CSV table of C-alpha atoms in Angstrom, one decimal:
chain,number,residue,atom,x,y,z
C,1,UNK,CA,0.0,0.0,0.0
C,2,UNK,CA,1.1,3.7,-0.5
C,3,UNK,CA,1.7,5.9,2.6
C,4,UNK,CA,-0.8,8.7,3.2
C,5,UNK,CA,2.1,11.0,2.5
C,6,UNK,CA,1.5,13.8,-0.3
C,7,UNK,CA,5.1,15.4,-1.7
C,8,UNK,CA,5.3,18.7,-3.3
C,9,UNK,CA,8.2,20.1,-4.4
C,10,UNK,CA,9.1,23.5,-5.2
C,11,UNK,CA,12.8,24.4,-5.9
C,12,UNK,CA,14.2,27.6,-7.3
C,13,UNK,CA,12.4,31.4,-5.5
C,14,UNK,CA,9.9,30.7,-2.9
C,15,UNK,CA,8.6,33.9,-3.7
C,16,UNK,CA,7.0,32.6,-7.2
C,17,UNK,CA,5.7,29.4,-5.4
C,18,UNK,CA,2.3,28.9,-6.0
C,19,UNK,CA,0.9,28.7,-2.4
C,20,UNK,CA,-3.0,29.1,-3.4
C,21,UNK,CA,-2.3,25.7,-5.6
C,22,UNK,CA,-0.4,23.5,-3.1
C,23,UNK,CA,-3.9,24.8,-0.1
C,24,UNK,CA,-6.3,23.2,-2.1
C,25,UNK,CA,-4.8,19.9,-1.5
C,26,UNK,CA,-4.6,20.4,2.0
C,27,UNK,CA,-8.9,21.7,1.7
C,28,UNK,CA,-9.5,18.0,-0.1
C,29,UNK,CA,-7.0,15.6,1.4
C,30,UNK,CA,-7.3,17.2,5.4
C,31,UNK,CA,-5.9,13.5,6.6
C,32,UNK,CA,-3.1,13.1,4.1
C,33,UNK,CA,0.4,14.5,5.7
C,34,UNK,CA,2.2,16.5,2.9
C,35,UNK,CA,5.3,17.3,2.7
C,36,UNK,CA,6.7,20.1,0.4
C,37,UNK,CA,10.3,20.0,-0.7
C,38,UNK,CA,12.3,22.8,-1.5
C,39,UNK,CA,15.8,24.7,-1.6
C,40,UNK,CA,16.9,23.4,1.9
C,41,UNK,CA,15.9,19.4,1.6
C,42,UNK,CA,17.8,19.8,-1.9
C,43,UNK,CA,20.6,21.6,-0.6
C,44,UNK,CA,21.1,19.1,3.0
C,45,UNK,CA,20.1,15.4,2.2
C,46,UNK,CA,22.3,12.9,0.4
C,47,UNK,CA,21.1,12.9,-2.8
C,48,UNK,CA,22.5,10.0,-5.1
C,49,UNK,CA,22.1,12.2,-8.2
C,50,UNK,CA,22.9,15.5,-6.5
C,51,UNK,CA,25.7,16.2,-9.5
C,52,UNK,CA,22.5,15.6,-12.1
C,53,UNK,CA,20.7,17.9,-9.7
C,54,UNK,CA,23.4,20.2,-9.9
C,55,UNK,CA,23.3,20.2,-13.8
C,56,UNK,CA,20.1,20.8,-14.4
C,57,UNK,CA,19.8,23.3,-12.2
C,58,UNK,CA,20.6,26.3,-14.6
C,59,UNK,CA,18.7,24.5,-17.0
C,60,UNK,CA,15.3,23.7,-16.1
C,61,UNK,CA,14.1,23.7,-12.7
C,62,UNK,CA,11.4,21.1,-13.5
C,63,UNK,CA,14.1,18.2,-13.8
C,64,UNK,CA,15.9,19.3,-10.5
C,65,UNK,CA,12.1,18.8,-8.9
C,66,UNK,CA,12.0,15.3,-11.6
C,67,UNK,CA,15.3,14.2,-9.7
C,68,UNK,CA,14.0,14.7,-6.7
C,69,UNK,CA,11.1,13.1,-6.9
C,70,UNK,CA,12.6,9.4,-7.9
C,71,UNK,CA,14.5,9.4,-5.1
C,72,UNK,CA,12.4,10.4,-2.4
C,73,UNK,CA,9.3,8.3,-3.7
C,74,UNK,CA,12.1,5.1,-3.1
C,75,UNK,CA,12.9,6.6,0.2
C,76,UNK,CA,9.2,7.0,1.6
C,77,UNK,CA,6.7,6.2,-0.7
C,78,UNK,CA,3.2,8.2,-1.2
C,79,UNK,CA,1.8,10.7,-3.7
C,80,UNK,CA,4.1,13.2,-5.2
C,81,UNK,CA,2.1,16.1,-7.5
C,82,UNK,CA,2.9,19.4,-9.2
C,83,UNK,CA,3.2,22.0,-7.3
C,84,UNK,CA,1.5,24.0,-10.5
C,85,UNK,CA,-2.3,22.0,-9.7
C,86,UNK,CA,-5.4,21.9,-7.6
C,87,UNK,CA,-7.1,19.6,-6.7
C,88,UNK,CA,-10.6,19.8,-7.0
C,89,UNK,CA,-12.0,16.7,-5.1
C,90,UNK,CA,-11.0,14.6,-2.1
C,91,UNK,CA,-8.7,12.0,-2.8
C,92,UNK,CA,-10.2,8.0,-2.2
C,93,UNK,CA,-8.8,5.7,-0.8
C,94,UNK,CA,-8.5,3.1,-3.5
C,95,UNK,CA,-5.8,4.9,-5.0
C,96,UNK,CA,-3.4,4.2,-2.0
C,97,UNK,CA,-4.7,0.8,-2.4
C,98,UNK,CA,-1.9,0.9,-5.2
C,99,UNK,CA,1.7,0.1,-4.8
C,100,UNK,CA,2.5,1.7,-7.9
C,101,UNK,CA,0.5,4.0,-9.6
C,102,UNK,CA,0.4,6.9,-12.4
C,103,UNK,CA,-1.8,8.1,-15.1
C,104,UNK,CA,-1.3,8.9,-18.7
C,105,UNK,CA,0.1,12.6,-20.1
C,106,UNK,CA,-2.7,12.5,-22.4
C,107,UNK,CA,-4.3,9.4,-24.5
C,108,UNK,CA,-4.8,11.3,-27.3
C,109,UNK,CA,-2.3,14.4,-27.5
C,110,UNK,CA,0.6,12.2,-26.1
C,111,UNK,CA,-0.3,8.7,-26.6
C,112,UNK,CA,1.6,6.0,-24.4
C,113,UNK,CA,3.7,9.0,-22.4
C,114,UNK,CA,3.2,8.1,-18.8
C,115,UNK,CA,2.8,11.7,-16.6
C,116,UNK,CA,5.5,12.2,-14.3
C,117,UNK,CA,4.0,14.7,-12.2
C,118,UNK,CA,1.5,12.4,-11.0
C,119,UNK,CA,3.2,9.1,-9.4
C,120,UNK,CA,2.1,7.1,-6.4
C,121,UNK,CA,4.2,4.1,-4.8
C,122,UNK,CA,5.1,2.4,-1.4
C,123,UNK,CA,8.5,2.7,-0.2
C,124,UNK,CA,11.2,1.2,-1.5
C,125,UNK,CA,9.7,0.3,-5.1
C,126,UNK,CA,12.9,-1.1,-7.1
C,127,UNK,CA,11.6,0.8,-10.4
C,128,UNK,CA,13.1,3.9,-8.7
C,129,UNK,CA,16.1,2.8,-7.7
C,130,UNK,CA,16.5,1.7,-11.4
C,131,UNK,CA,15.6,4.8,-12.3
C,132,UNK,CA,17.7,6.9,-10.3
C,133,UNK,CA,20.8,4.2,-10.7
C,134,UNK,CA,20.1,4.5,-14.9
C,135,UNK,CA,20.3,8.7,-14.2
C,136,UNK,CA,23.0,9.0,-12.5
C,137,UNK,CA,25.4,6.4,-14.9
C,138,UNK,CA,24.3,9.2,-17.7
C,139,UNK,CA,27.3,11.1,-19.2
C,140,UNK,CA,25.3,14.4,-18.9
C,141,UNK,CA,21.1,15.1,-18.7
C,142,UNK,CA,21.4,18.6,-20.3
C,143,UNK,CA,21.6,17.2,-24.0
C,144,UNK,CA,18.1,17.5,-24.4
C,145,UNK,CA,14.8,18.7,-22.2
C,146,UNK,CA,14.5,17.6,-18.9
C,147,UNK,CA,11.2,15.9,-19.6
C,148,UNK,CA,13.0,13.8,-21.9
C,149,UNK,CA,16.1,12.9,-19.8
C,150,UNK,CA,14.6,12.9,-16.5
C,151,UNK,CA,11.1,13.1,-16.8
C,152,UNK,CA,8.1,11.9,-18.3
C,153,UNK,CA,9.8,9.5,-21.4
C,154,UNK,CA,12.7,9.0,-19.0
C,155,UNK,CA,9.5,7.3,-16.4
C,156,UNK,CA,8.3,5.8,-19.4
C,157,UNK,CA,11.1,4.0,-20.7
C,158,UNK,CA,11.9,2.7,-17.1
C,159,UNK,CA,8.3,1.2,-16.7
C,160,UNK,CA,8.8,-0.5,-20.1
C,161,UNK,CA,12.4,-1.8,-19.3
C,162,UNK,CA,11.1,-2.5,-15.5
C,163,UNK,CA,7.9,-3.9,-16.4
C,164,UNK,CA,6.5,-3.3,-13.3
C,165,UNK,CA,4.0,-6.2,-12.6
C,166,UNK,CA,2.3,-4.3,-9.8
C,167,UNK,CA,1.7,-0.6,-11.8
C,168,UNK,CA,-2.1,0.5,-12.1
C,169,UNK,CA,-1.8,3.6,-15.0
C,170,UNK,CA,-5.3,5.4,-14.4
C,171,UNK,CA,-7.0,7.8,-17.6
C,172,UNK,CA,-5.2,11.4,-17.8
C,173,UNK,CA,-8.7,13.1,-16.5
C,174,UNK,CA,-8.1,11.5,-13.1
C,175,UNK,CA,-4.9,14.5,-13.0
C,176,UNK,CA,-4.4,16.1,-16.1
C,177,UNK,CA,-7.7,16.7,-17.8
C,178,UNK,CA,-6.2,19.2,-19.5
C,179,UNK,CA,-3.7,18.8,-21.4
C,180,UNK,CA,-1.0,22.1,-22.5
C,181,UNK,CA,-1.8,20.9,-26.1
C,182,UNK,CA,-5.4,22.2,-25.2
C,183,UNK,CA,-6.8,18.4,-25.6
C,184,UNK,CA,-9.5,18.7,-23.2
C,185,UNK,CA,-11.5,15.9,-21.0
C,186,UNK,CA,-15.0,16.5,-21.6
C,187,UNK,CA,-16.4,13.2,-19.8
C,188,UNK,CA,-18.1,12.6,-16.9
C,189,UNK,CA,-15.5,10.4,-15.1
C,190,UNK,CA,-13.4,11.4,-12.1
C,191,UNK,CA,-11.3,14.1,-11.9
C,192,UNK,CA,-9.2,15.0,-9.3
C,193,UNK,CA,-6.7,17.5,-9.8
C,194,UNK,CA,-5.9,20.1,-12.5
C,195,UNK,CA,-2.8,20.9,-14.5
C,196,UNK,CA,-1.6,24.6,-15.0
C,197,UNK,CA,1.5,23.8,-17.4
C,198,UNK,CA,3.2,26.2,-14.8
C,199,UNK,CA,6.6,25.2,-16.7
C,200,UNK,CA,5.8,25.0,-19.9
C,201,UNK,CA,3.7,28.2,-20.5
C,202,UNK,CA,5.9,30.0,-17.8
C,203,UNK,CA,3.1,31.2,-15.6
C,204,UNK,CA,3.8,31.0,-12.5
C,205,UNK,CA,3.0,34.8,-11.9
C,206,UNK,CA,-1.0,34.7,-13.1
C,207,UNK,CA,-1.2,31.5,-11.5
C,208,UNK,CA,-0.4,32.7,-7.8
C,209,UNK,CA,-2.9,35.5,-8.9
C,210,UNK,CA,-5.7,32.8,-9.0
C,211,UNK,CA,-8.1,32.7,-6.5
C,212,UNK,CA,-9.5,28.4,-5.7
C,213,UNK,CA,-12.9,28.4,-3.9
């Protein structure tokens, strides 16, 4: 099963970090513990791929937070999201039913990209360590976009080499129902969270300007 444990990172100035997103998990999810990363944890625990970390960091921000994010979901387990959503219903329980769980980028814009930003697993799931062990044998992961090299297809390709026998991959609109394409989930199945592309559209400004009832 997958701790009760909800990780957010944000790395990079705290001043642009999107505050008004990261509360509405807390409204929703009021017995989940979350646990935002940031600057310090990055700069004071042992990271195994701290010299990736420190790469990427004047390159893209996102794969510092991708980086991150393999290892501690091996350390602890639980739910790591995007610090750039909302979530816009409570969480159930059947998803921490999961040992390993994810969700699709989008079936239709992205087919057969598995999202990053949206991972769930118990502690100590070997995909990770492969994962981070793969990263950090890597020559560089600046010679092409972080969601390539650490993110997104990097995830993907691991789950396909892995073959995780234990990994549940639930619809995009459960996280992402929309996608920065502008593919949009018109359905009426569940959705749980909402994407804002923070990175990609560089946003983070207007989005802090947003107000969640």
């Amino acid at each position: 099963m997958i701790p009760k444990l909800l990780h957010i990172i944000w790395v990079g100035d705290p001043s642009k970090r999107p505050d008004n997103c990261i509360d509405t998990w807390r409204k929703f999810n009021p017995d989940l513990q979350i646990r935002i990363w940031g600057n310090d944890d990055l700069c004071n625990h042992r990271w195994p791929n701290a010299a990736q970390m420190q790469e990427m960091w004047s390159k893209e921000l996102n794969g510092v937070a991708d980086l991150m994010r393999w290892q501690f979901l091996y350390w602890y387990g639980g739910f790591a999201v995007d610090a750039d959503s909302i979530c816009v219903r409570p969480l159930d329980a059947e998803l921490f039913d999961c040992d390993l769980f994810t969700c699709w980028e989008n079936e239709l814009a992205a087919p057969g990209l598995m999202a990053a930003g949206y991972v769930g697993a118990r502690p100590g799931h070997p995909l990770f360590k492969k994962m981070v062990d793969d990263i950090r044998r890597l020559p560089t992961v600046c010679n092409d976009r972080a969601w390539k090299t650490v993110g997104p297809l990097r995830f993907t390709q691991a789950v396909h080499e892995f073959k995780p026998n234990d990994l549940t991959v639930f619809p995009s609109h459960y996280f992402i129902p929309r996608h920065h394409s502008g593919q949009t989930y018109t359905g009426s199945g569940r959705v749980y969270a909402k994407q804002f592309w923070g990175s990609t559209f560089n946003n983070y400004e207007s989005l802090r300007a947003l107000e969640f009832n």
